[in-house]
XYZ file of C-alpha atoms in Angstrom:
470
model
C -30.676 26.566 -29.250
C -27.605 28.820 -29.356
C -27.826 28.621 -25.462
C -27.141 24.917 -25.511
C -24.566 25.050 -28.078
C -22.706 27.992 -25.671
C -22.922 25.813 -22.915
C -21.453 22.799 -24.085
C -18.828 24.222 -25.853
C -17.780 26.416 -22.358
C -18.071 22.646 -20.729
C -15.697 21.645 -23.285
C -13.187 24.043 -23.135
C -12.827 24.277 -19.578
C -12.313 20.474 -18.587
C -9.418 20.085 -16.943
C -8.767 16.511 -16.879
C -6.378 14.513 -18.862
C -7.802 13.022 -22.113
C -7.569 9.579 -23.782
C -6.305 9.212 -27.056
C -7.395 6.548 -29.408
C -8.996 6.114 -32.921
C -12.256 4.673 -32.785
C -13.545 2.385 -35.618
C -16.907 3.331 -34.599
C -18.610 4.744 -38.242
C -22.215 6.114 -37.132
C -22.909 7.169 -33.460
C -20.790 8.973 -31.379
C -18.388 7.529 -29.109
C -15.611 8.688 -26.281
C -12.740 8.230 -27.896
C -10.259 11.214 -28.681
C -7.415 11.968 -30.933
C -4.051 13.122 -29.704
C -3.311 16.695 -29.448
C -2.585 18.095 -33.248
C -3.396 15.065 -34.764
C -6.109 14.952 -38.304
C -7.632 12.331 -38.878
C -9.409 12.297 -42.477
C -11.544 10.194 -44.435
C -13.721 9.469 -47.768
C -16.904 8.365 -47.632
C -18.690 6.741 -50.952
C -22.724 5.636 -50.062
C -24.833 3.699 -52.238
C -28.638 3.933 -51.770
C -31.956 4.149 -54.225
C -33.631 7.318 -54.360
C -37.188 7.561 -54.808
C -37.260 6.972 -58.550
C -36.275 3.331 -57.449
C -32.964 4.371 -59.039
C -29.962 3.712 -57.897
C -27.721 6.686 -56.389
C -24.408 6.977 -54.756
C -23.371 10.061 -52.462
C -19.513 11.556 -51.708
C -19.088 12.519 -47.984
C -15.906 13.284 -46.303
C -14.993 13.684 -42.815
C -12.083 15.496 -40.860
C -11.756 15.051 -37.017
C -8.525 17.379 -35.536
C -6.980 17.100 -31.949
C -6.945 20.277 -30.708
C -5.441 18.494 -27.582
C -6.296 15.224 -25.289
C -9.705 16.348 -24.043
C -11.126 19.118 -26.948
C -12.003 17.211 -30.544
C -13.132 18.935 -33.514
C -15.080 17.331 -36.807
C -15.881 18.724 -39.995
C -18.080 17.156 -42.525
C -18.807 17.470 -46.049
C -22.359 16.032 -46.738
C -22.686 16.498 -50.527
C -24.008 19.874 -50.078
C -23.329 21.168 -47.712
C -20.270 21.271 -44.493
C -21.117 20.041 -40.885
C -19.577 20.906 -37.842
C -18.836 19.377 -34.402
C -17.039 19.643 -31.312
C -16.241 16.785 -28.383
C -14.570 17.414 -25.139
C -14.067 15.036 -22.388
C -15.402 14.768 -18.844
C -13.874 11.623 -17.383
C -10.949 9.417 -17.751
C -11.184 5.675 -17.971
C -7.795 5.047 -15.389
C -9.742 4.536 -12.291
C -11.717 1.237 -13.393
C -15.094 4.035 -14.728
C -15.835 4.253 -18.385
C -14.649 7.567 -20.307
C -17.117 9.727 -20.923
C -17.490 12.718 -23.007
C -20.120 15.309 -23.722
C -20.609 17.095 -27.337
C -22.560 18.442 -30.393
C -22.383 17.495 -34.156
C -24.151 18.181 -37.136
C -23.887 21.703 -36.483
C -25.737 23.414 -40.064
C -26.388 20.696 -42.031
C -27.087 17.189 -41.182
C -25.036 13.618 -41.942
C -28.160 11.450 -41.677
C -29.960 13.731 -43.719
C -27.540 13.140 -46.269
C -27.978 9.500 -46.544
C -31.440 9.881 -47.125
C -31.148 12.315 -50.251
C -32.930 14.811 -48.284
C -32.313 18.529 -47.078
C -29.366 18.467 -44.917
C -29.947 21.857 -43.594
C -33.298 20.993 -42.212
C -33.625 22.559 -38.910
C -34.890 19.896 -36.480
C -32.181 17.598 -37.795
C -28.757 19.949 -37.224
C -27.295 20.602 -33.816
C -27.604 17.180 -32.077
C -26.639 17.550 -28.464
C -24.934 14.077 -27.125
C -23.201 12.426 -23.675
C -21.165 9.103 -24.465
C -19.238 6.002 -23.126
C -16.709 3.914 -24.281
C -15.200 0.848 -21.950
C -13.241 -2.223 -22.624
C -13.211 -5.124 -21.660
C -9.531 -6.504 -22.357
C -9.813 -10.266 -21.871
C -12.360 -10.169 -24.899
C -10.694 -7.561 -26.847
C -14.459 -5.867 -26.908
C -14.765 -1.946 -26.410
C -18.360 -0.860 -25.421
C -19.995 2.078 -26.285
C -23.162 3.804 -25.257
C -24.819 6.933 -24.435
C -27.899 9.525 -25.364
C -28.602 12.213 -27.992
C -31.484 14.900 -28.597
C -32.356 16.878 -31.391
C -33.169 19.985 -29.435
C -35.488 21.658 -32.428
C -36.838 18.144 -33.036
C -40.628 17.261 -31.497
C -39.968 13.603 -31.990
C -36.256 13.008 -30.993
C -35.703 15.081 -27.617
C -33.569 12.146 -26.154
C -32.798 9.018 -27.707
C -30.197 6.267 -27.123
C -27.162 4.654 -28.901
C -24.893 1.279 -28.219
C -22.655 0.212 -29.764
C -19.560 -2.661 -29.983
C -16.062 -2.917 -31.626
C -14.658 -6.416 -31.380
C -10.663 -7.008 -32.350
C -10.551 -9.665 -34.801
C -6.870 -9.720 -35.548
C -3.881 -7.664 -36.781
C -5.696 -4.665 -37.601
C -8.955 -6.104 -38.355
C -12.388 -4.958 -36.449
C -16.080 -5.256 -36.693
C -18.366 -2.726 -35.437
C -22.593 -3.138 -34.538
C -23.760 -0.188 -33.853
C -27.817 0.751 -32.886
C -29.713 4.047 -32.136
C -33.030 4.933 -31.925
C -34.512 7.960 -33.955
C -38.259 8.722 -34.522
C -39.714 6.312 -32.441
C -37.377 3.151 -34.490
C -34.071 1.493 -33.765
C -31.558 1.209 -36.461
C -28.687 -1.351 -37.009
C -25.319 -0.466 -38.759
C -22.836 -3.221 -39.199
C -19.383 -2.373 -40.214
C -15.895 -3.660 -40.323
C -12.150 -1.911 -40.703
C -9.039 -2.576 -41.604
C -6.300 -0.314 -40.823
C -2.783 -0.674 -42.704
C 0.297 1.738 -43.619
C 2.820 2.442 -40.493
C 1.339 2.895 -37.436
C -2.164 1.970 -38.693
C -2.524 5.565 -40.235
C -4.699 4.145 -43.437
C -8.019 2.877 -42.969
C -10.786 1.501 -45.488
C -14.128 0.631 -43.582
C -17.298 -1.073 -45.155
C -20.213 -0.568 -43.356
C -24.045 -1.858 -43.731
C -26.873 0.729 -42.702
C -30.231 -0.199 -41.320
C -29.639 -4.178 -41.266
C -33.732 -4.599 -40.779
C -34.484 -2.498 -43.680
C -31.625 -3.204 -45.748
C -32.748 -6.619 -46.234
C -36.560 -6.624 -47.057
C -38.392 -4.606 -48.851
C -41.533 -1.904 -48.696
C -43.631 -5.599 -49.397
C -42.002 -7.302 -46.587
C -39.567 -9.563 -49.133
C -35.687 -10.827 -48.116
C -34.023 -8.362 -50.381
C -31.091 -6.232 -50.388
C -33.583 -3.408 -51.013
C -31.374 -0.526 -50.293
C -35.085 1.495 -49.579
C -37.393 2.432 -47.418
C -40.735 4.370 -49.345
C -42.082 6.780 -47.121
C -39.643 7.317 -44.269
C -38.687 10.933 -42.548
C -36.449 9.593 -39.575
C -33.148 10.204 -41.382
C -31.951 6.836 -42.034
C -32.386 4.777 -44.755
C -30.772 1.765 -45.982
C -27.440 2.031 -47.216
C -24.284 0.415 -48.634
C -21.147 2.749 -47.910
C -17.859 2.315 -48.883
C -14.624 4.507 -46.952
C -11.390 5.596 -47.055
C -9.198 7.353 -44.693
C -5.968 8.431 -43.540
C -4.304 9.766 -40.284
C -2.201 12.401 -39.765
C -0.718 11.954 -36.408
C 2.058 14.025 -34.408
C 1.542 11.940 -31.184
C -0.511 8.510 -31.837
C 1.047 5.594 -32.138
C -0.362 1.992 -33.198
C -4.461 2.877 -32.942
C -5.118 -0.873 -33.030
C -5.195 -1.506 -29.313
C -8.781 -0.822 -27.606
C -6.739 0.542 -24.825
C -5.944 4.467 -25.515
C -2.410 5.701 -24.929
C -2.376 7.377 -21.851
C -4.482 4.107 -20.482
C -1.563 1.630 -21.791
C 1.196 4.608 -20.642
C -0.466 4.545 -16.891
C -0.977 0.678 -16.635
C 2.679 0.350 -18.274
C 3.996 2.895 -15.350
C 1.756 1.134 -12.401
C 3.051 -1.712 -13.508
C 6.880 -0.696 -13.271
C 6.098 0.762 -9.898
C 4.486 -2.379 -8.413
C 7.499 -3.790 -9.876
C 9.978 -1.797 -8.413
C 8.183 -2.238 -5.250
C 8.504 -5.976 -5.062
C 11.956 -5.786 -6.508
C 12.691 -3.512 -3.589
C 11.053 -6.000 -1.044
C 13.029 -9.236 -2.969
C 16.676 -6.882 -2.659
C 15.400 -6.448 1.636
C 15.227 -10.333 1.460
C 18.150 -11.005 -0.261
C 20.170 -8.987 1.859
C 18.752 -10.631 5.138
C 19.212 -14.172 3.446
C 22.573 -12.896 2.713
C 23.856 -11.722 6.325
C 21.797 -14.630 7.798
C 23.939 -16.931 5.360
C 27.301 -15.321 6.281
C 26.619 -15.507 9.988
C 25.598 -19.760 10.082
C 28.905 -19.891 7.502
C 31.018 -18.328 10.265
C 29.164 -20.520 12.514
C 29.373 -23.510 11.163
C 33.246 -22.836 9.886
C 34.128 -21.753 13.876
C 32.278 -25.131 14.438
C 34.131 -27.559 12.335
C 37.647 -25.053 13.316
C 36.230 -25.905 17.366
C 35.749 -29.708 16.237
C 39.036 -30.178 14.360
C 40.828 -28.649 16.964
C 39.670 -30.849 20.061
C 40.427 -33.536 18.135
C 43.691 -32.424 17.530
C 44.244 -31.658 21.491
C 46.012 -34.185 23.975
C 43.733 -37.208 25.027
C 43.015 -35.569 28.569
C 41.880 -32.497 26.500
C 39.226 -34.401 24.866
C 38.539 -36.800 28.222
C 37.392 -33.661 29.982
C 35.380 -31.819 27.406
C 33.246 -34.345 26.963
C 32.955 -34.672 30.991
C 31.761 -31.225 30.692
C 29.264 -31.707 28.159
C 27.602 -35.048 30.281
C 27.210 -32.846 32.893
C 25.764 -30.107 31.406
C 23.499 -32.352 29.838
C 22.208 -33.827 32.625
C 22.218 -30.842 34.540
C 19.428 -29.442 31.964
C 17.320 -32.863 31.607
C 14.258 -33.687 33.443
C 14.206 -35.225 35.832
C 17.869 -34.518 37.473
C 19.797 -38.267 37.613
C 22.159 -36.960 40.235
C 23.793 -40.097 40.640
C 25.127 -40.056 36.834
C 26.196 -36.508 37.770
C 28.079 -37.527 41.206
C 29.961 -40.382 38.673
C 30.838 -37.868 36.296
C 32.143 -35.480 38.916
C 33.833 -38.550 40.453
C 35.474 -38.983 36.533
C 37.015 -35.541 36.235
C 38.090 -35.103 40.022
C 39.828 -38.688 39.930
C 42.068 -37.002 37.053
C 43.593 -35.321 39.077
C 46.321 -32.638 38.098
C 45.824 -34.140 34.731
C 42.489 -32.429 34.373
C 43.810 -28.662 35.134
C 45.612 -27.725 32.340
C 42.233 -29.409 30.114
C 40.132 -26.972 31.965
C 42.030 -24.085 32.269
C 42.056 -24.231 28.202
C 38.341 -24.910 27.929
C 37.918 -21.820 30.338
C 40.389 -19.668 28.263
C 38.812 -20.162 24.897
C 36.523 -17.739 23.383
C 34.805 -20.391 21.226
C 33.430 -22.893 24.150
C 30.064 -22.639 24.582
C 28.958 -20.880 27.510
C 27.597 -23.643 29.255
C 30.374 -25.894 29.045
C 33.115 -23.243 30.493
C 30.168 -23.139 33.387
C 30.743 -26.524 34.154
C 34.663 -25.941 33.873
C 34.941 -22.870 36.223
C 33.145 -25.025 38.573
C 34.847 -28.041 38.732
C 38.253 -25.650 39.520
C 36.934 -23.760 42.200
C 35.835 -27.244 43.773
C 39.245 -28.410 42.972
C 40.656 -25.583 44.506
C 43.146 -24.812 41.917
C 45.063 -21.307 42.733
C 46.618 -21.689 38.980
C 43.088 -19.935 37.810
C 42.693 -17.524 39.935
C 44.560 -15.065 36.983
C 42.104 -16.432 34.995
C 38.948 -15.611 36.794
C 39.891 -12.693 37.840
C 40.616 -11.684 34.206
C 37.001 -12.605 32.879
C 35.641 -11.765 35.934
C 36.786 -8.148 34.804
C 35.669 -8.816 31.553
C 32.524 -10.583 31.272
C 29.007 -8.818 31.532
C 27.393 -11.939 32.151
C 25.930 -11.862 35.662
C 25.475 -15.740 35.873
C 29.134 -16.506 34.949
C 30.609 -13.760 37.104
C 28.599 -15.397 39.796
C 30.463 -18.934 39.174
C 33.706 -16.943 38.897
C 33.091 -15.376 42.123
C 31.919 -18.821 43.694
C 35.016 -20.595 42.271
C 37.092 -18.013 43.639
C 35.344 -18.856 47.073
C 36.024 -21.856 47.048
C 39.828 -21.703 46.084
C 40.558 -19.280 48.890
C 43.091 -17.073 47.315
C 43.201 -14.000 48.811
C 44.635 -12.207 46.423
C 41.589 -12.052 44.586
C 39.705 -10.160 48.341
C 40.424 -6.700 46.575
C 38.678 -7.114 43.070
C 35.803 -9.375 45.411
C 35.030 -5.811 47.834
C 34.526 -4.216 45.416
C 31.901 -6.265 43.539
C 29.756 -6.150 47.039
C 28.500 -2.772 45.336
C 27.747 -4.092 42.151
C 24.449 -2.902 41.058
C 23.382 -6.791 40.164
C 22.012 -8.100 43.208
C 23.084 -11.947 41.966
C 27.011 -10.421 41.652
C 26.706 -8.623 44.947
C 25.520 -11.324 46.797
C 28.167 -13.857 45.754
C 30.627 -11.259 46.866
C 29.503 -10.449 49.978
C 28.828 -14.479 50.439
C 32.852 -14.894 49.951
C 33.819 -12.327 51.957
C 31.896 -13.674 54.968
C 32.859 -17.044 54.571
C 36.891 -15.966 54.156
C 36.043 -14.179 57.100
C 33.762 -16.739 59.802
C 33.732 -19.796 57.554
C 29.731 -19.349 58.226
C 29.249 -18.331 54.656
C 30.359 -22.172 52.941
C 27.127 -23.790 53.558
C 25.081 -20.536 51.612
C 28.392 -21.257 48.895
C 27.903 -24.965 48.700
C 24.446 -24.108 47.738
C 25.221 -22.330 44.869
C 27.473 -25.129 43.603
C 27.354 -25.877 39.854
C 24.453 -27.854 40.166
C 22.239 -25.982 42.218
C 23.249 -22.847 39.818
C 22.330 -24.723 37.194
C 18.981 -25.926 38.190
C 18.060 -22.549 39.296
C 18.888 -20.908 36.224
C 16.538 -22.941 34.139
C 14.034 -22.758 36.658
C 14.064 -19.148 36.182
């Protein structure tokens, strides 16, 4: 016996794990809930029960449960005659989705049950009971389960038994208990219901209803409240009790929630952190929405700026944009109409010197689209206008865009200024093969005239079609 009692108290001690505070309205069996570190937890017990005179007898008990910290409880019982001890420590936590579970002894030297039988509460085979319990809840239902086994080590009859029980949240601080054990071969029935008050639920008066099957019939079998069983030894007998109690706490708050405090502590923090975590993701968003909005509002403002100003540009301005854009269009629809492109080429060419200084802008400004100054460096070299050569040669320097340093290059070809040969040798080393070639291309043809036909192949058209081919 003191073997077991060393062994579970070392268990006890030694458990490293964090505990769960909570007061339990459970009245009768033992359960995994724990106090707070230095917290007392009191309470009066009046029982009403016939003795075996048939009269009718009442019995004082008193109980004290102390948090020595989150995982070690201690009790201390007053029977009537005689003090009870106990101890509680706790084995697992209930964070990670498993019930608690804890693993202790009670009725150390005298005996609680005994005591509501009006019989010797220092009877040997009925002190020391050894015990592993359960609690879980089940939050949508405001239900907290309980369950788990007990022996009476000196005890022939009672080696291992069982225990369930239920607390159901009414309201406010309102609860019912049912609560059943087996003990000497029978199962027992306790009904009981508290109601907690004072700040922070620290008062507490419970009712409770012992041995439901017995309490109602009689030794004949009769629908009584008989409040007696004749001839009984298993401890229990039908009872009517009546309690009191108050709560000393350091560290527990409201005690009306099923949830303990460290459970409601860790779901409040996992909470905040999945929180922050999606707050963090919608700030990510928020911040790509936002430089995706600023970028199509510069767009769309250099847009309607582009728009406001062509229409604000001379007639011939406007004339050969649009020529621009017809051909570029056509250039990149399926299949090629290269008649509608020969009439729009026929358009801008029959403008004559009216259509340089139109082109020479479009070239010049940064906000064109690509493909449209394209289609204007083209037409010029095929025009043969010297006046751009400044230009090309400028963007030609400044561009990193192989395709439109290749019409540059071709444009220049065509116009035949030779003061444009220098910057042209040099691109024959250019380390794109499209740039190089064009060079090289110009250079011959300056040179034999051979090299036109391989230029006239790369005419804004053909580019064109090759590009998208590509």
């Amino acid at each position: 016996m003191k073997l077991h009692y060393s062994i579970l108290i070392l268990m006890s001690l030694l458990i490293p794990l964090a505990g769960k505070t909570r007061q339990s309205a459970i009245y009768r069996i033992p359960h995994a809930d724990f106090l707070h570190g230095g917290s007392l937890a009191s309470q009066y017990r009046l029982v009403f029960l016939h003795d075996r005179s048939d009269e009718l007898e009442h019995v004082h008990m008193g109980r004290a449960s102390f948090g020595v910290s989150e995982y070690l409880n201690l009790s201390l019982d007053w029977t009537g005659e005689g003090v009870s001890f106990g101890v509680k420590g706790r084995i697992m936590s209930e964070l990670n989705g498993w019930p608690s579970l804890a693993i202790g002894v009670r009725d150390l030297f005298a005996s609680m049950p005994m005591a509501y039988d009006l019989q010797d509460v220092e009877k040997a085979e009925r002190t020391g009971e050894l015990f592993i319990a359960a609690g879980r809840t089940i939050d949508p239902y405001a239900v907290r389960f309980h369950g788990g086994v007990t022996s009476l080590p000196d005890s022939k009859s009672d080696q291992f038994n069982l225990f369930v029980g239920m607390e159901k949240h009414i309201a406010g601080s309102f609860f019912i208990t049912l609560e059943g054990w087996s003990m000497a071969d029978r199962f027992h029935l306790l009904f009981s219901s508290t109601f907690r008050f004072l700040e922070d639920d620290r008062g507490e008066v419970v009712f409770a209803l012992t041995d439901l099957e017995h309490l109602l019939r009689d030794s004949r079998g009769n629908t009584s409240l008989a409040l007696r069983d004749d001839g009984r030894d298993d401890g229990v007998r039908p009872a009517i009790s009546l309690g009191i109690g108050y709560t000393f706490p350091t560290g527990v708050g409201e005690t009306v929630a099923f949830r303990s405090l460290e459970d409601l502590y860790q779901q409040g923090r996992d909470d905040m952190d999945a929180l922050k975590q999606r707050l963090s993701l919608l700030e990510d968003s928020l911040e790509d929405l936002s430089v995706h909005h600023g970028h199509t509002t510069h767009r769309v403002d250099s847009l309607a700026e582009y728009i406001a100003s062509i229409d604000s540009l001379s007639p011939e301005y406007r004339e050969v944009y649009y020529i621009l854009e017809d051909l570029h269009r056509h250039f990149t629809t399926r299949p090629v109409n290269y008649e509608r492109i020969r009439r729009y080429q026929q358009d801008i060419y029959g403008l004559g010197d009216a259509a340089v200084e139109p082109l020479l802008t479009i070239v010049a400004q940064e906000d064109v689209p690509v493909p449209i100054k394209y289609q204007g460096v083209s037409v010029l070299g095929h025009m043969q206008r010297s006046e751009a050569v400044p230009l090309f040669l400028e963007q030609l320097a400044e561009s990193q865009d192989s395709r439109y340093r290749v019409e540059l290059i071709v444009a220049l070809g065509f116009i035949g200024d030779r003061s444009a040969q220098d910057v042209i040798e040099e691109l024959t080393t250019s380390a794109d093969t499209m740039v190089s070639t064009a060079a090289r291309e110009v250079l011959t043809m300056w040179e034999t005239g051979a090299g036109r036909e391989t230029l006239q192949e790369q005419s804004p058209f053909t580019i064109d079609l090759e590009y998208i081919e590509q």
